[in-house]
Tab-separated table of C-alpha atoms in Angstrom:
chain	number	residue	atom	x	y	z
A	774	UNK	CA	234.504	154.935	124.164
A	775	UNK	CA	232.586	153.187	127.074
A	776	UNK	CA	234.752	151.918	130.021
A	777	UNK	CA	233.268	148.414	128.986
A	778	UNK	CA	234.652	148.116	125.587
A	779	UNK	CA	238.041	149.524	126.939
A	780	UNK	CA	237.763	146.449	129.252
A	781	UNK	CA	237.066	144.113	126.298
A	782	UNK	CA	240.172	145.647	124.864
A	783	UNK	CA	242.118	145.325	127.677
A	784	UNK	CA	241.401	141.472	128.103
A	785	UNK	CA	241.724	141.062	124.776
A	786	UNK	CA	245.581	142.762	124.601
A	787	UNK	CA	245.807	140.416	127.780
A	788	UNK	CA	244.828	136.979	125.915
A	789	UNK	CA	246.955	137.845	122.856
A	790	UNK	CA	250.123	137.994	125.346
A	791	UNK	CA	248.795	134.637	126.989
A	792	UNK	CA	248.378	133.313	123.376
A	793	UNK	CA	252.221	133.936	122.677
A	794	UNK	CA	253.446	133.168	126.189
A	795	UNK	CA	252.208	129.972	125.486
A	796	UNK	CA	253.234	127.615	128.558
A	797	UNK	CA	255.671	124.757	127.069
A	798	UNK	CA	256.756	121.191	128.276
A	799	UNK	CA	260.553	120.640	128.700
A	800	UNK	CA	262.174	118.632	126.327
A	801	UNK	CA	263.177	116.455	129.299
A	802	UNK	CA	259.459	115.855	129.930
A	803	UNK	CA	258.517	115.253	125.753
A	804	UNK	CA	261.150	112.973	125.860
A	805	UNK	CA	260.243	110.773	128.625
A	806	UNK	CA	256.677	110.446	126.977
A	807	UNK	CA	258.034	109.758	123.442
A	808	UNK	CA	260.022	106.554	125.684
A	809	UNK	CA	257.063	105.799	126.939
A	810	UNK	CA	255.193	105.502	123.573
A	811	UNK	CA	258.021	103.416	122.449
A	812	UNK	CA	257.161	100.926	125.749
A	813	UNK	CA	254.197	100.956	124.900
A	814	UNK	CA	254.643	100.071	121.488
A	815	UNK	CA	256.740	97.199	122.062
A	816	UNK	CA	254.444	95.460	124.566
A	817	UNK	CA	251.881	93.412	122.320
A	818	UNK	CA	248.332	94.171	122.643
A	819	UNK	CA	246.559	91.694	125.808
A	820	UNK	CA	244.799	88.887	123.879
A	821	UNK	CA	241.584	87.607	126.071
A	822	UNK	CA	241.806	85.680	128.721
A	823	UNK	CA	241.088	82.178	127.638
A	824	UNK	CA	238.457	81.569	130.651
A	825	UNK	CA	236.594	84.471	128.792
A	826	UNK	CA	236.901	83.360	125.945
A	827	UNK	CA	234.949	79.918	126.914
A	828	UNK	CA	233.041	81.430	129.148
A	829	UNK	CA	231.836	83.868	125.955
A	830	UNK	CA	231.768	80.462	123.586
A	831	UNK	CA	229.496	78.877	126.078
A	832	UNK	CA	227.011	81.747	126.407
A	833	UNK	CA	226.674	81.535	122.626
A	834	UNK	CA	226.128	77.714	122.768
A	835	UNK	CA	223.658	77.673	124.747
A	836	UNK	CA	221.702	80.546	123.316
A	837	UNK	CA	222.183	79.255	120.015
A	838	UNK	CA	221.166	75.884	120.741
A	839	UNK	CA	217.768	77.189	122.601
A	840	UNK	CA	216.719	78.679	119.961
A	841	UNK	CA	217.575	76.427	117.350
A	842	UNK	CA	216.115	73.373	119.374
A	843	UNK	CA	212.837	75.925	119.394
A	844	UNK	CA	213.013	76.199	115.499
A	845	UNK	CA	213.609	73.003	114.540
A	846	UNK	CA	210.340	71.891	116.443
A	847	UNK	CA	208.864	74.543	114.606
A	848	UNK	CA	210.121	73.069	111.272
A	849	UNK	CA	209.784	69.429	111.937
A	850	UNK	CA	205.905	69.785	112.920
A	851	UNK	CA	205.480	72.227	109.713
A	852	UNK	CA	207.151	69.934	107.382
A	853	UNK	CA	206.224	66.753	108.716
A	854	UNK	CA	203.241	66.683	110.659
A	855	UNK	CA	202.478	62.632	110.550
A	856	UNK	CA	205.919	62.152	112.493
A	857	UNK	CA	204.754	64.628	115.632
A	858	UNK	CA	201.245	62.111	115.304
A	859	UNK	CA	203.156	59.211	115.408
A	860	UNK	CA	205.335	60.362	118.606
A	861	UNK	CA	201.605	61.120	120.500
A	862	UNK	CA	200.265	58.661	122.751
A	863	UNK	CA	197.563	56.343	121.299
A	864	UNK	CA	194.903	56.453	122.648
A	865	UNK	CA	192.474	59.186	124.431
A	866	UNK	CA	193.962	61.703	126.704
A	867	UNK	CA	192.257	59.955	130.263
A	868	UNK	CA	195.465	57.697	130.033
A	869	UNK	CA	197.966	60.190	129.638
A	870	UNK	CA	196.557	62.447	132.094
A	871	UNK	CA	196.548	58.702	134.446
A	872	UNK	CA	199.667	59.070	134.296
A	873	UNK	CA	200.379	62.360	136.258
A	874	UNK	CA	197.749	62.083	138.369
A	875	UNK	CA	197.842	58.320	139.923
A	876	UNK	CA	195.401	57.380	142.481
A	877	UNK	CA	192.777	60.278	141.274
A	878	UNK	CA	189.228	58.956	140.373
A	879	UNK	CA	189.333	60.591	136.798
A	880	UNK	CA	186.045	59.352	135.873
A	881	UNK	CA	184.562	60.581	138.646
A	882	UNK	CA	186.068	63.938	137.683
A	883	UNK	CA	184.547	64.514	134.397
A	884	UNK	CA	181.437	63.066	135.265
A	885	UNK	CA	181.301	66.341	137.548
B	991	UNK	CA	243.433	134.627	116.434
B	992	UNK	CA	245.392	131.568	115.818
B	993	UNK	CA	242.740	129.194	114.583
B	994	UNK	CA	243.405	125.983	116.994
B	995	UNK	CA	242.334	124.604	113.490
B	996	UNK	CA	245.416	124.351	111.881
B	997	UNK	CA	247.851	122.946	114.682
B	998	UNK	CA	245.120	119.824	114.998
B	999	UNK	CA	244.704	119.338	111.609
B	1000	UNK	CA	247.668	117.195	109.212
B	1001	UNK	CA	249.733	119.607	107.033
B	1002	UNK	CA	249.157	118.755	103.436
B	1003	UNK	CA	251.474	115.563	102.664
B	1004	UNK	CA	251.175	115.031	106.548
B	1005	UNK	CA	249.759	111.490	108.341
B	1006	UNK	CA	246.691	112.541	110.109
B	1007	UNK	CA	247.253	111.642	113.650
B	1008	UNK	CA	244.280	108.754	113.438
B	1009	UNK	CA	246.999	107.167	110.897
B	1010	UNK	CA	249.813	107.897	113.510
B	1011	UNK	CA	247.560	106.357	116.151
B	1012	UNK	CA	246.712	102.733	114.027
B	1013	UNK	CA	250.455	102.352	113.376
B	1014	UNK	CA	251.145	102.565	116.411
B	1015	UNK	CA	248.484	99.988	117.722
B	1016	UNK	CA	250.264	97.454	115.529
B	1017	UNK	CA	253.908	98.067	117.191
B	1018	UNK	CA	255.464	101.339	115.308
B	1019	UNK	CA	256.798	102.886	118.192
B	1020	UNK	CA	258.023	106.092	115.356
B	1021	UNK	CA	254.596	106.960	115.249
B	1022	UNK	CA	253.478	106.900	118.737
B	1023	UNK	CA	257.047	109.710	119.077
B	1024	UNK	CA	255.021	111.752	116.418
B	1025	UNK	CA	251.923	111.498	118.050
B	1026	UNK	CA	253.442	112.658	121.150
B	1027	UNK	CA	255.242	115.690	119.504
B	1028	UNK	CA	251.858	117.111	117.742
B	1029	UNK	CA	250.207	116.975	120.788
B	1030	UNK	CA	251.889	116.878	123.638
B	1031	UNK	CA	252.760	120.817	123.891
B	1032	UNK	CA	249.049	121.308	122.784
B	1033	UNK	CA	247.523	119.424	125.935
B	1034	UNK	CA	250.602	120.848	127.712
B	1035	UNK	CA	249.811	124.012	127.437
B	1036	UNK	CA	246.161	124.006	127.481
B	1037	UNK	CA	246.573	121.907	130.964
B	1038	UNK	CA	248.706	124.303	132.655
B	1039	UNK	CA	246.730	127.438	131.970
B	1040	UNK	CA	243.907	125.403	133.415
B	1041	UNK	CA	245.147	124.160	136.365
B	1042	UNK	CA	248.154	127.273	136.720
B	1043	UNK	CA	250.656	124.723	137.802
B	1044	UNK	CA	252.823	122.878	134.868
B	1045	UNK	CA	254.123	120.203	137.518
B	1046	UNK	CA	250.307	119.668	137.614
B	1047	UNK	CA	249.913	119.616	133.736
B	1048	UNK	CA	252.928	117.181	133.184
B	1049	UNK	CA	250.817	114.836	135.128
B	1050	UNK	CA	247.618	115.554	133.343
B	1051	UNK	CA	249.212	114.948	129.814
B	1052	UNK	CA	251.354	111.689	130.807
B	1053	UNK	CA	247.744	110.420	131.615
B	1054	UNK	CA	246.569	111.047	128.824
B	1055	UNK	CA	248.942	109.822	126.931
B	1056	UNK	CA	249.050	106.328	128.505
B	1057	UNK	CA	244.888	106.001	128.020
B	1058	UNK	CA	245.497	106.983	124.379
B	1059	UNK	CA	248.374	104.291	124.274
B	1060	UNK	CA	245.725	101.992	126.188
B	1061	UNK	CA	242.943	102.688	123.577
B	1062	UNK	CA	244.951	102.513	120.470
B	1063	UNK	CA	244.307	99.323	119.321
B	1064	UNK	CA	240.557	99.434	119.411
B	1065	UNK	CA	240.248	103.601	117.673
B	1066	UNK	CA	237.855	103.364	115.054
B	1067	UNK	CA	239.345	105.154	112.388
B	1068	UNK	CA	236.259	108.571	111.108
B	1069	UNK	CA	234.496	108.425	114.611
B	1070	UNK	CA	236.340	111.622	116.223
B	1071	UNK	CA	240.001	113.369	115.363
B	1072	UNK	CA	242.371	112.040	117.456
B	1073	UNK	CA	243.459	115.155	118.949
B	1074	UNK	CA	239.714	115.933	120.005
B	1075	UNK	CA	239.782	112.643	121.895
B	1076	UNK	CA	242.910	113.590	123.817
B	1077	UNK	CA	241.851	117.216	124.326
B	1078	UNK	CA	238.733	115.136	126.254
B	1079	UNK	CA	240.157	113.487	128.702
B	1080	UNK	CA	242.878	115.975	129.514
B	1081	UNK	CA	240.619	118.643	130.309
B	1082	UNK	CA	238.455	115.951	132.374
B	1083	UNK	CA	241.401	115.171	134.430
B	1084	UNK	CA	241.819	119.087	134.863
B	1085	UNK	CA	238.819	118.829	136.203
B	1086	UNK	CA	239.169	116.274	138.450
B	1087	UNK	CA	242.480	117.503	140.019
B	1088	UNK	CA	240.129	121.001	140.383
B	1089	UNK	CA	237.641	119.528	142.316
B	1090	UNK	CA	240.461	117.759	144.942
B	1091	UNK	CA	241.795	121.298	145.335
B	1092	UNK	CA	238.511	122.533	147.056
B	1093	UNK	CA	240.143	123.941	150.255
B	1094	UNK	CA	241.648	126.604	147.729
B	1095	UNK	CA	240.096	129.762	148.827
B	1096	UNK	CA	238.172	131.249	146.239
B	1097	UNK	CA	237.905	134.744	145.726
B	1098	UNK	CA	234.244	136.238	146.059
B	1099	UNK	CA	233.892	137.686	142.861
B	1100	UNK	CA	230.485	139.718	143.929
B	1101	UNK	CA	231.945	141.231	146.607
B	1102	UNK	CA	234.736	142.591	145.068
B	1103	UNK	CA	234.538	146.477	144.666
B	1104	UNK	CA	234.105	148.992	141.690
B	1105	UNK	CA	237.007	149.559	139.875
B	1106	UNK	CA	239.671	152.659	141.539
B	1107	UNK	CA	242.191	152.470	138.192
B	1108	UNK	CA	241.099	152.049	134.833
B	1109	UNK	CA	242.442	148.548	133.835
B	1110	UNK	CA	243.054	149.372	129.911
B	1111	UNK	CA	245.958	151.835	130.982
B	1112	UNK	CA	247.186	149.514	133.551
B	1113	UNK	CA	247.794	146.789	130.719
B	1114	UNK	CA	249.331	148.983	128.415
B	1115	UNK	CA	252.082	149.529	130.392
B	1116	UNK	CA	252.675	146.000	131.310
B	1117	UNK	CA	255.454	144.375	129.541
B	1118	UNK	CA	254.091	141.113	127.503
B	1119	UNK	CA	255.279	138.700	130.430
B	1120	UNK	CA	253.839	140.621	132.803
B	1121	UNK	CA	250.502	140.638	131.002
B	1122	UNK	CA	250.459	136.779	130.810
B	1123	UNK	CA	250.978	136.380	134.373
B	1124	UNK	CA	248.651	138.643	134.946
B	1125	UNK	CA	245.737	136.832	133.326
B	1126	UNK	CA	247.001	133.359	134.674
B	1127	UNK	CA	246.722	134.672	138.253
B	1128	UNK	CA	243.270	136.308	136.608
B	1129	UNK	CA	242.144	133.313	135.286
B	1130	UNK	CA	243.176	131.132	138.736
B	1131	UNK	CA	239.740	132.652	140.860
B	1132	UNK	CA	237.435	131.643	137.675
B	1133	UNK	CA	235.288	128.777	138.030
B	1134	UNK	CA	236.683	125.305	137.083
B	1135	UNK	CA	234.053	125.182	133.786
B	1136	UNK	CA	234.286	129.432	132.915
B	1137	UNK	CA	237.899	128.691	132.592
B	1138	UNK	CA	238.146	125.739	130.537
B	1139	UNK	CA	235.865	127.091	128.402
B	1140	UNK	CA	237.828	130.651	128.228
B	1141	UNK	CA	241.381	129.278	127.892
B	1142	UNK	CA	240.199	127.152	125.151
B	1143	UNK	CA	238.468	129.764	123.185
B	1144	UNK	CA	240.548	132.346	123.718
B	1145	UNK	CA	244.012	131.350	124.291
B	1146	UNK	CA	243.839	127.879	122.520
B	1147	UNK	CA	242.219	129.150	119.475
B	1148	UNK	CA	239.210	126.529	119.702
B	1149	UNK	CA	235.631	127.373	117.880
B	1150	UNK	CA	232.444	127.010	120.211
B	1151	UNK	CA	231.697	123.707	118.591
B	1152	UNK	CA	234.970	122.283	118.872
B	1153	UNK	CA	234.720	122.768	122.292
B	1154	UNK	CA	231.103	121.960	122.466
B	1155	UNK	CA	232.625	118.543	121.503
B	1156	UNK	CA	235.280	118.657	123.645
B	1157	UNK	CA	233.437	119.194	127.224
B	1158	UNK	CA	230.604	117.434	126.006
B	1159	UNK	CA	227.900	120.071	125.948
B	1160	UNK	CA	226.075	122.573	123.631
B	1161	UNK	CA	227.379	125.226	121.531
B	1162	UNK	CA	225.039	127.716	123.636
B	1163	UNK	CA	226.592	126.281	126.623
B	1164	UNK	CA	230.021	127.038	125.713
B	1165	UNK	CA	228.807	131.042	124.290
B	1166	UNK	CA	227.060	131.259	128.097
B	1167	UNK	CA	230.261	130.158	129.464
B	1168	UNK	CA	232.843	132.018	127.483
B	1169	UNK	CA	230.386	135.152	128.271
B	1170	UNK	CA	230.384	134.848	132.012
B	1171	UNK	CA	234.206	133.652	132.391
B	1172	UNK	CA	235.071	137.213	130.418
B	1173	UNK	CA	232.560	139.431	132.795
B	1174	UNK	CA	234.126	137.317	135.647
B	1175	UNK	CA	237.704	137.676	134.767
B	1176	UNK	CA	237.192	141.295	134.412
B	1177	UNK	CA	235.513	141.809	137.741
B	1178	UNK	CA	238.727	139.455	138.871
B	1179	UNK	CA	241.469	141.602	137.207
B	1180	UNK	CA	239.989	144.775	139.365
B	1181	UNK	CA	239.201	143.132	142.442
B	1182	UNK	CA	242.774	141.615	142.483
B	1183	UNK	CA	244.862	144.337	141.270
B	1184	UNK	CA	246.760	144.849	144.400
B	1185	UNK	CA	248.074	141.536	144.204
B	1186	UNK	CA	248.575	141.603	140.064
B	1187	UNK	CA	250.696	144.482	141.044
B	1188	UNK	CA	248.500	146.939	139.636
B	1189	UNK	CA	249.184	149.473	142.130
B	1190	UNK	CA	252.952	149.013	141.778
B	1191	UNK	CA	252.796	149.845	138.135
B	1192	UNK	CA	250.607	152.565	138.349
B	1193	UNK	CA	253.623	154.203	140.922
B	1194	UNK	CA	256.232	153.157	138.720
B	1195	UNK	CA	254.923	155.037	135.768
């Protein structure tokens, strides 16, 4: 037998004592967790804060109401696209570009 | 080897702990007493051979204990065993209290010299208690990882991928580990066999 496997051995005979000198709490110790468990138990789970709890509603609003504004455009000029005609300006688009840029010479512009 | 296995796992007709852990959550203090009977010696012990100090360990488990009281009410019932969970964070807080103790001096395991007394005779004539203390003072110079991993598969009964799972690495990782803690503990239990009282045994005999 090789001096290597009497080693194994060795540890081996070594770990089964450890295995049945098993380090064990006191009872005085078990018992002062099982009180705390029943602490613990009694204390009601914390409910969220109710500043969260807007704070979260108001993220949701407002990403909710993005995108639904964005889809309901979507919808409105699918289904109905007389009504988006009927909200443009009449007209060409000189005057509505007049508008934004007052005091420019927009005729002179184009005729560039 | 007593499989780890079957002090996790419910008894047939028992309430698995994840049971004993949603009761709980909604205010049965009975089965938070439970919980803490199944597994408090478990963590217990498994703490105190890792650190070597059971003041030490009582600390470790009441921590753990109050984070699994903590997390009770949001455990998802089939994601992990309860027990797994709690074996987790004790052995990170282990960990944690091993890294504070850095000043500890550390024994140089390379350094130490070839063996003078052949250490399978010395251990036969230990007595059983002697032969525990022996491989906790062993097990004491091993690094903080080695050991985990050795006092969990060897003295805690744990397969490699149990504690794969429970430090959070691979199964090779754990074999590696296991591996060099042994070589190292060996190289430990002749380098320090003055102080394991080797030498006195070998005169008493």
């Amino acid at each position: 037998m090789t001096g290597n496997s009497r080693d194994d051995i060795a540890l081996e005979t070594l770990f089964e004592a450890g295995r049945s000198e098993r380090p064990l709490p006191s009872g005085e110790f078990l018992e002062r967790m099982a009180a705390r468990a029943d602490e613990a138990a009694a204390r009601p789970a914390p409910a969220a804060r109710p500043v969260l709890r807007l704070a979260w509603l108001g993220r949701v609003f407002a990403a909710s109401g993005l995108s639904g504004a964005a889809a309901l455009g979507v919808w409105i000029g699918f289904v109905m696209p007389e009504a988006i005609d009927a909200l443009t300006l009449e007209g060409d688009d000189t005057v509505a570009l007049a508008t934004f840029l007052p005091g420019t010479d927009l005729e002179a512009i184009l005729d560039e | 080897m007593e499989d780890n296995a079957a002090l996790v796992a419910p008894r047939a007709g028992e309430v698995p702990d994840s049971a004993l852990l949603v009761a709980f959550a909604n205010g049965d203090a009975q089965a938070g007493r439970q919980l803490v009977a199944r597994l408090g010696p478990m963590l217990f012990g498994c703490a105190a051979r890792v650190l070597g100090d059971q003041g030490e360990a009582e600390d470790v488990v009441q921590e753990t204990m109050l984070r699994l009281w903590k997390m009770a009410p949001d455990w998802r019932q089939g994601e992990a065993k309860v027990s797994t969970w709690a074996y987790r964070v004790t052995m990170n807080l282990c960990t944690d209290r091993l890294r504070q103790r850095r000043a500890r001096p550390q024994v140089a395991l390379e350094s130490v010299a070839e063996p003078a007394a052949d250490l399978a005779s010395v251990v036969e004539l230990m007595t059983a208690r002697q032969r525990s203390e022996t491989l906790d003072a062993a097990l004491s110079v091993l690094p903080d990882r080695q050991r985990q991993a050795v006092v969990m598969r060897h003295l805690e009964g744990f397969s490699n991928p149990e504690i794969a799972e429970i430090m959070d690495i691979g199964v090779e990782a754990v074999e590696s580990l296991t591996a060099r803690g042994k070589r190292a503990l060996k190289k430990a239990l002749y380098g320090k066999r003055e102080e394991l009282g080797f030498e006195d045994d070998r005169k008493q005999s």
